[in-house]
mmCIF file of C-alpha atoms in Angstrom:
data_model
loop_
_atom_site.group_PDB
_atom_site.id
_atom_site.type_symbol
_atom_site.label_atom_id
_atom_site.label_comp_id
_atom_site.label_asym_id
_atom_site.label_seq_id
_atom_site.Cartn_x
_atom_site.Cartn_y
_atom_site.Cartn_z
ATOM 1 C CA UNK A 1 204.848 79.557 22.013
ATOM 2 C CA UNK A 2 202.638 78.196 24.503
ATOM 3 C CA UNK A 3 204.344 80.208 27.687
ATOM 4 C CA UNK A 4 205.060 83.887 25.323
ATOM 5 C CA UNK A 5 201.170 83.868 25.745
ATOM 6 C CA UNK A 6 198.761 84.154 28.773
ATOM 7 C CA UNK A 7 195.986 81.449 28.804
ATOM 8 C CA UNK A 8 192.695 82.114 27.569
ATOM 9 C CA UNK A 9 190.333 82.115 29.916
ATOM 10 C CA UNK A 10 186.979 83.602 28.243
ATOM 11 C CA UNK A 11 184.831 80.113 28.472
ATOM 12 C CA UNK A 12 182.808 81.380 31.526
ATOM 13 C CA UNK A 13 183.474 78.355 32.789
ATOM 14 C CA UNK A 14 186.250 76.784 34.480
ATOM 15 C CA UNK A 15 185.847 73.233 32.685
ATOM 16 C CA UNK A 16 185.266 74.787 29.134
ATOM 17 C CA UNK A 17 188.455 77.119 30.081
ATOM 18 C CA UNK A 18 190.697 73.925 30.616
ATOM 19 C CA UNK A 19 189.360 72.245 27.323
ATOM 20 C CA UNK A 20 190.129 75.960 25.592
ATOM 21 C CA UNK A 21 193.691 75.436 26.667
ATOM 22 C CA UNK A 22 194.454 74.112 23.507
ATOM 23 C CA UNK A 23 193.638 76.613 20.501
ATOM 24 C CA UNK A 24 194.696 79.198 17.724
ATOM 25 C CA UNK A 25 194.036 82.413 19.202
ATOM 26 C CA UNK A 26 196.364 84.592 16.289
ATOM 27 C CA UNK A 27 196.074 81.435 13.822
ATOM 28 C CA UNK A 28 198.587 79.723 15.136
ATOM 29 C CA UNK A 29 197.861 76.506 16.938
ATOM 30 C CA UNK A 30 199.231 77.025 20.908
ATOM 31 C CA UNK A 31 198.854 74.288 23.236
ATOM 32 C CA UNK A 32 199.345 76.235 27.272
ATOM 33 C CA UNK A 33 199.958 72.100 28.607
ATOM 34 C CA UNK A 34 202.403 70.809 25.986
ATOM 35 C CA UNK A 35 204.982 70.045 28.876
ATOM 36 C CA UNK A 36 204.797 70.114 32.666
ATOM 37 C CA UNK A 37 206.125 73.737 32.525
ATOM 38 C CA UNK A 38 203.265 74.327 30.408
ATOM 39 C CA UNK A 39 200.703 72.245 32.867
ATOM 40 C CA UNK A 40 202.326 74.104 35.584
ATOM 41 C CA UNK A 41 201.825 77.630 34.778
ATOM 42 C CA UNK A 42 198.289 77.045 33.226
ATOM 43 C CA UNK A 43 196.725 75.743 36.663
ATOM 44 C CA UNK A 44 198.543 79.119 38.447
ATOM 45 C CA UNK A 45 196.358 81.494 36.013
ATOM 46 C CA UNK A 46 193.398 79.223 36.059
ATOM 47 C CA UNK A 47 193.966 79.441 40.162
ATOM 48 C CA UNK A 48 193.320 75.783 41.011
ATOM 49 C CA UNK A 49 196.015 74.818 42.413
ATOM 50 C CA UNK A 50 197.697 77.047 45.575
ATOM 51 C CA UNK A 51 201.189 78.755 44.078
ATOM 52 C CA UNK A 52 203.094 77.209 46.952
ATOM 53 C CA UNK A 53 201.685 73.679 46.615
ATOM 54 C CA UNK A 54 202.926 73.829 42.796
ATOM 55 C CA UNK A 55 205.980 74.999 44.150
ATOM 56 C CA UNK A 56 206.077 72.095 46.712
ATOM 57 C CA UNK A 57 205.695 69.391 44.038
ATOM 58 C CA UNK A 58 207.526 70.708 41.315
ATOM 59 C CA UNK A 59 210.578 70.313 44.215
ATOM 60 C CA UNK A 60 209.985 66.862 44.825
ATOM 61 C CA UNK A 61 209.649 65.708 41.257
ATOM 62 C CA UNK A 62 211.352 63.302 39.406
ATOM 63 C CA UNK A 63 212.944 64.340 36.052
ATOM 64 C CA UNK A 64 210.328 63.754 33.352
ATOM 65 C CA UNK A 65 207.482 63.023 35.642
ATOM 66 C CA UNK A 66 205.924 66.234 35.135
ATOM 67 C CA UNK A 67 205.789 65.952 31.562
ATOM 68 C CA UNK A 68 204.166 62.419 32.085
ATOM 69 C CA UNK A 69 201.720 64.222 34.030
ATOM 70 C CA UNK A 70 201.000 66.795 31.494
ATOM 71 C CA UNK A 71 200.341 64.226 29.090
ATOM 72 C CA UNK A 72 198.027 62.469 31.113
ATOM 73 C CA UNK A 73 196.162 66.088 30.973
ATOM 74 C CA UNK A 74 196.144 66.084 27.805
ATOM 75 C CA UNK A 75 194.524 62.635 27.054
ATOM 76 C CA UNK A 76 191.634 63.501 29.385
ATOM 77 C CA UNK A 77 191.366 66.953 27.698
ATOM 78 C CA UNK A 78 190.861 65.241 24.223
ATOM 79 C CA UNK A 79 188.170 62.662 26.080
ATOM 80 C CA UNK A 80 186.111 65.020 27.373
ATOM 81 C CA UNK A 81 186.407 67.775 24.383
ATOM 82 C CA UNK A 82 185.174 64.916 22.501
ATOM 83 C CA UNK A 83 182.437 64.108 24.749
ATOM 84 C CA UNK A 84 181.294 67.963 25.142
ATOM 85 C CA UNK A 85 180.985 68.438 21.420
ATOM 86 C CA UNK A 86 178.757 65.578 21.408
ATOM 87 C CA UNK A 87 176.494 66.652 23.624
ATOM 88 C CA UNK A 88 176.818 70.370 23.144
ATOM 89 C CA UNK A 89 173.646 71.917 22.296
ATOM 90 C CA UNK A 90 171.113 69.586 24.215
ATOM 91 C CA UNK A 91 170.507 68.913 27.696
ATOM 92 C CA UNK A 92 172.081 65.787 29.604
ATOM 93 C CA UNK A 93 170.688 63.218 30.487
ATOM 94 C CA UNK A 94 171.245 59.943 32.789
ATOM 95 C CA UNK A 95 172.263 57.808 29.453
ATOM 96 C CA UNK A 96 175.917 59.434 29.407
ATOM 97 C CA UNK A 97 176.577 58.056 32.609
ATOM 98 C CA UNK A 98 178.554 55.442 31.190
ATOM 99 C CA UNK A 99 180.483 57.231 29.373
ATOM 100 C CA UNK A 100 182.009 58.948 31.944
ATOM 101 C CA UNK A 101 183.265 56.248 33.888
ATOM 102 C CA UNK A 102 186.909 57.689 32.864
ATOM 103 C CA UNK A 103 186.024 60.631 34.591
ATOM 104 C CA UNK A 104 184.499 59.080 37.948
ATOM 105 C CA UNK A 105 187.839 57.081 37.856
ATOM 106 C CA UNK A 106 189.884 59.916 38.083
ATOM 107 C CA UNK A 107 187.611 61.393 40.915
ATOM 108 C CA UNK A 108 188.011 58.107 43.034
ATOM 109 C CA UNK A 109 191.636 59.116 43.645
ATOM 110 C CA UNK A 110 191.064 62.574 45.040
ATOM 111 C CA UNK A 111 192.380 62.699 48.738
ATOM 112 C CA UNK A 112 190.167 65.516 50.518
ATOM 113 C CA UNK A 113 189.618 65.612 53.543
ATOM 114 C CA UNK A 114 187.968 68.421 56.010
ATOM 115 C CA UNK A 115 189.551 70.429 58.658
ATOM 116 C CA UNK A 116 188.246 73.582 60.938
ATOM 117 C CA UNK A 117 189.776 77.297 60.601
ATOM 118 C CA UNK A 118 189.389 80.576 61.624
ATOM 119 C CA UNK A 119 188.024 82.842 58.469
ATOM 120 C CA UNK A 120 187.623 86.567 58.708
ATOM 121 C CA UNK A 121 183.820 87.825 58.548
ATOM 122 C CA UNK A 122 182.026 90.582 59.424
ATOM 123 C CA UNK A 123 181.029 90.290 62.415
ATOM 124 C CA UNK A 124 185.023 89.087 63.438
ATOM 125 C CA UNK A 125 186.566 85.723 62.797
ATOM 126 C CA UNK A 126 184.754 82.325 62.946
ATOM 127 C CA UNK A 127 184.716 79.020 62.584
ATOM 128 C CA UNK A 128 184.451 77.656 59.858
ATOM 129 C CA UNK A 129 184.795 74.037 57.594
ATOM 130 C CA UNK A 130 187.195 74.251 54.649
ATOM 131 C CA UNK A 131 188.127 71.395 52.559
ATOM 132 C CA UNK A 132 191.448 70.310 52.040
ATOM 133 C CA UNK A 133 193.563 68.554 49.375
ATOM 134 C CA UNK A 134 196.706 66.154 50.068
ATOM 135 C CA UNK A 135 198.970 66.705 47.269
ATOM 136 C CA UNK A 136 201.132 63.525 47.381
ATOM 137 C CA UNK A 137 202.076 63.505 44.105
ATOM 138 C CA UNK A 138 202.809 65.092 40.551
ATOM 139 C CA UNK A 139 199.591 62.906 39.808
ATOM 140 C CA UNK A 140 197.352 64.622 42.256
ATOM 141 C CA UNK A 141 197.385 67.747 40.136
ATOM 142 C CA UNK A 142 194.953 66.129 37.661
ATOM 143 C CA UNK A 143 192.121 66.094 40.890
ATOM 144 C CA UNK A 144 191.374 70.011 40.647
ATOM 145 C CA UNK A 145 190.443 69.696 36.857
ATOM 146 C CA UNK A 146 188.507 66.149 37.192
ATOM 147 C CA UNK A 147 186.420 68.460 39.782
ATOM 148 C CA UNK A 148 185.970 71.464 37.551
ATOM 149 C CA UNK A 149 184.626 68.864 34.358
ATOM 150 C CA UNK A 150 182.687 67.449 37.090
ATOM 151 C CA UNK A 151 180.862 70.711 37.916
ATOM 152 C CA UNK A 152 180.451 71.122 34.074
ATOM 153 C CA UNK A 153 178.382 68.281 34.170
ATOM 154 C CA UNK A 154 176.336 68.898 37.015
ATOM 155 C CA UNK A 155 175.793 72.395 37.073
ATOM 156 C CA UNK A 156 176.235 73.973 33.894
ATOM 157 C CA UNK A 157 173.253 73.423 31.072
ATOM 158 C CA UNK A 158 174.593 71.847 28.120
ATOM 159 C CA UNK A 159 171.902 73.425 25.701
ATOM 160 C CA UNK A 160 173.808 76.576 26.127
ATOM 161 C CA UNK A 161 177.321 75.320 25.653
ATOM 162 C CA UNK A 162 178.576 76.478 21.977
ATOM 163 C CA UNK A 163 181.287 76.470 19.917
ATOM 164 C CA UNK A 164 183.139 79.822 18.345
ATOM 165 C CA UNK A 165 181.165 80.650 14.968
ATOM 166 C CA UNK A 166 184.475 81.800 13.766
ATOM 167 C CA UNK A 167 185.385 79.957 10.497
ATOM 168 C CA UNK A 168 189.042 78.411 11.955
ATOM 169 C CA UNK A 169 188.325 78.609 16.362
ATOM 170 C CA UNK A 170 188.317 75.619 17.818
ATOM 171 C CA UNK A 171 187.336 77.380 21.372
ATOM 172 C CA UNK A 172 183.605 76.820 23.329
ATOM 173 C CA UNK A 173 182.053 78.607 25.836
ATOM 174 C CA UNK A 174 179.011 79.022 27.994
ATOM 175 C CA UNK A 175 176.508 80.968 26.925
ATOM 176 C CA UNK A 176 175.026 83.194 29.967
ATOM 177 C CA UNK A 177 173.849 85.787 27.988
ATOM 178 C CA UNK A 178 170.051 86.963 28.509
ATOM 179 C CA UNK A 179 168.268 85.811 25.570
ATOM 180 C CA UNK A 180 171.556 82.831 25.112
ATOM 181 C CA UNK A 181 172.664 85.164 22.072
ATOM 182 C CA UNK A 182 176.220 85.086 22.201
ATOM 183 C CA UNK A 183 178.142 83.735 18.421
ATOM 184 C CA UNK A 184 182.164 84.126 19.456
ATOM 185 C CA UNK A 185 184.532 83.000 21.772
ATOM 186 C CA UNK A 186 185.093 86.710 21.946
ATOM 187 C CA UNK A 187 184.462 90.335 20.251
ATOM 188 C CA UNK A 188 188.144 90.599 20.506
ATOM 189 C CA UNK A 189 188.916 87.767 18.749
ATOM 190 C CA UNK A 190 186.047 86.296 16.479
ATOM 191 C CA UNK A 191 183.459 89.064 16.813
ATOM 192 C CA UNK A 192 185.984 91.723 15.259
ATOM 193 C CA UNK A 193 187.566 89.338 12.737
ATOM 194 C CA UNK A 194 183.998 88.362 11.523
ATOM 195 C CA UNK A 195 182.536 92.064 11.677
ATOM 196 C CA UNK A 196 185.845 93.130 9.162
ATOM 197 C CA UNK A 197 185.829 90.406 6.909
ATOM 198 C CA UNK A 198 181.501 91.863 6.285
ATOM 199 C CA UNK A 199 182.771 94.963 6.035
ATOM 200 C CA UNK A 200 185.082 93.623 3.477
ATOM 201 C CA UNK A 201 182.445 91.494 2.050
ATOM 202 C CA UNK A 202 180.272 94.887 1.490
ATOM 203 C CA UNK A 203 182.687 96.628 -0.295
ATOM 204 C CA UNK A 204 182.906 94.504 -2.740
ATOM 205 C CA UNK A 205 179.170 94.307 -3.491
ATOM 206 C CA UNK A 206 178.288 96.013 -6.661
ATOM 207 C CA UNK A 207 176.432 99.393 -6.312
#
């Protein structure tokens, strides 16, 4: 189920997106990461990690390691969905450091390193500093999303993370709106099904 559909991707955020990767978008529970194929082809649409380097490790892996990999996604996704809806609503503060200490963990391992090349501007090609990532392993795929929860944290304002109003969606977003109005994961999803089942509610009313 989880590869017949594309991933959802209507968070406004890259770390809500990856918690959102888990949901029932037609009422049916789809998880996009329930196997490496699924981990795989979720961080191509999400566009963290290059096509090529997926294709690079997926080559070198051993049989079943990318599934141990995927499941290792999964248990941080269920850690820090946990720790979002607990702090969802409010702003952070310097008391939930500890808690995150599975989190810096994770970021400890990143290999990056910087390296000069040419990039294309205006006024011709220039230097420039770009960071890189050494993908050594199956494991190293879990670095990208540590580093997009991370920027959750730090630069997104929890007061104005929320979860779907609809009755059965699990899903949470960011609200950017002007005014921080916004109720559903989407009008095409939650917004419609909650303006039809008023409409439905109306009709019934006695006149």
């Amino acid at each position: 189920m989880s590869q017949q559909l594309p991933a959802l991707f209507i968070a406004d955020s890259p770390g809500l997106d990856f918690l959102n990767s888990v949901a029932a978008p037609v009422n049916i529970p789809v998880d996009w990461i329930e196997d490496g194929a699924g981990l795989f082809s979720w961080l191509d649409q999400a566009r963290l990690v290059p096509r090529a380097d997926l294709d690079r490790i997926r080559d070198r892996a051993m049989p079943g390691e990318l599934n141990t990999v995927a499941a290792q996604v999964r248990d941080l996704r269920d850690w820090y969905r946990s720790f979002v809806r607990r702090h969802k609503g409010k702003p952070l503060t310097a008391a939930v450091l500890d808690e995150l200490a599975p989190l810096n963990h994770l970021l400890e391992r990143d290999e990056m390193y910087g390296k000069v090349v040419a990039r294309e501007h205006r006024e011709g090609m220039r230097l420039t500093l770009k960071s890189v990532r050494r993908w050594r392993s199956p494991e190293s795929l879990l670095q990208p999303i540590g580093e997009v929860l991370a920027t959750l944290l730090t630069q997104e304002d929890f007061t104005y993370i929320k979860a779907c109003e609809g009755p059965a969606c699990t899903l949470l977003f960011a609200d950017h709106t002007r005014g921080h109005t916004r109720r559903w994961c989407s009008m095409e999803i939650c917004g419609n099904r909650a303006k039809q089942a008023a409409h439905r509610n109306r009709l019934k009313e006695p006149r």
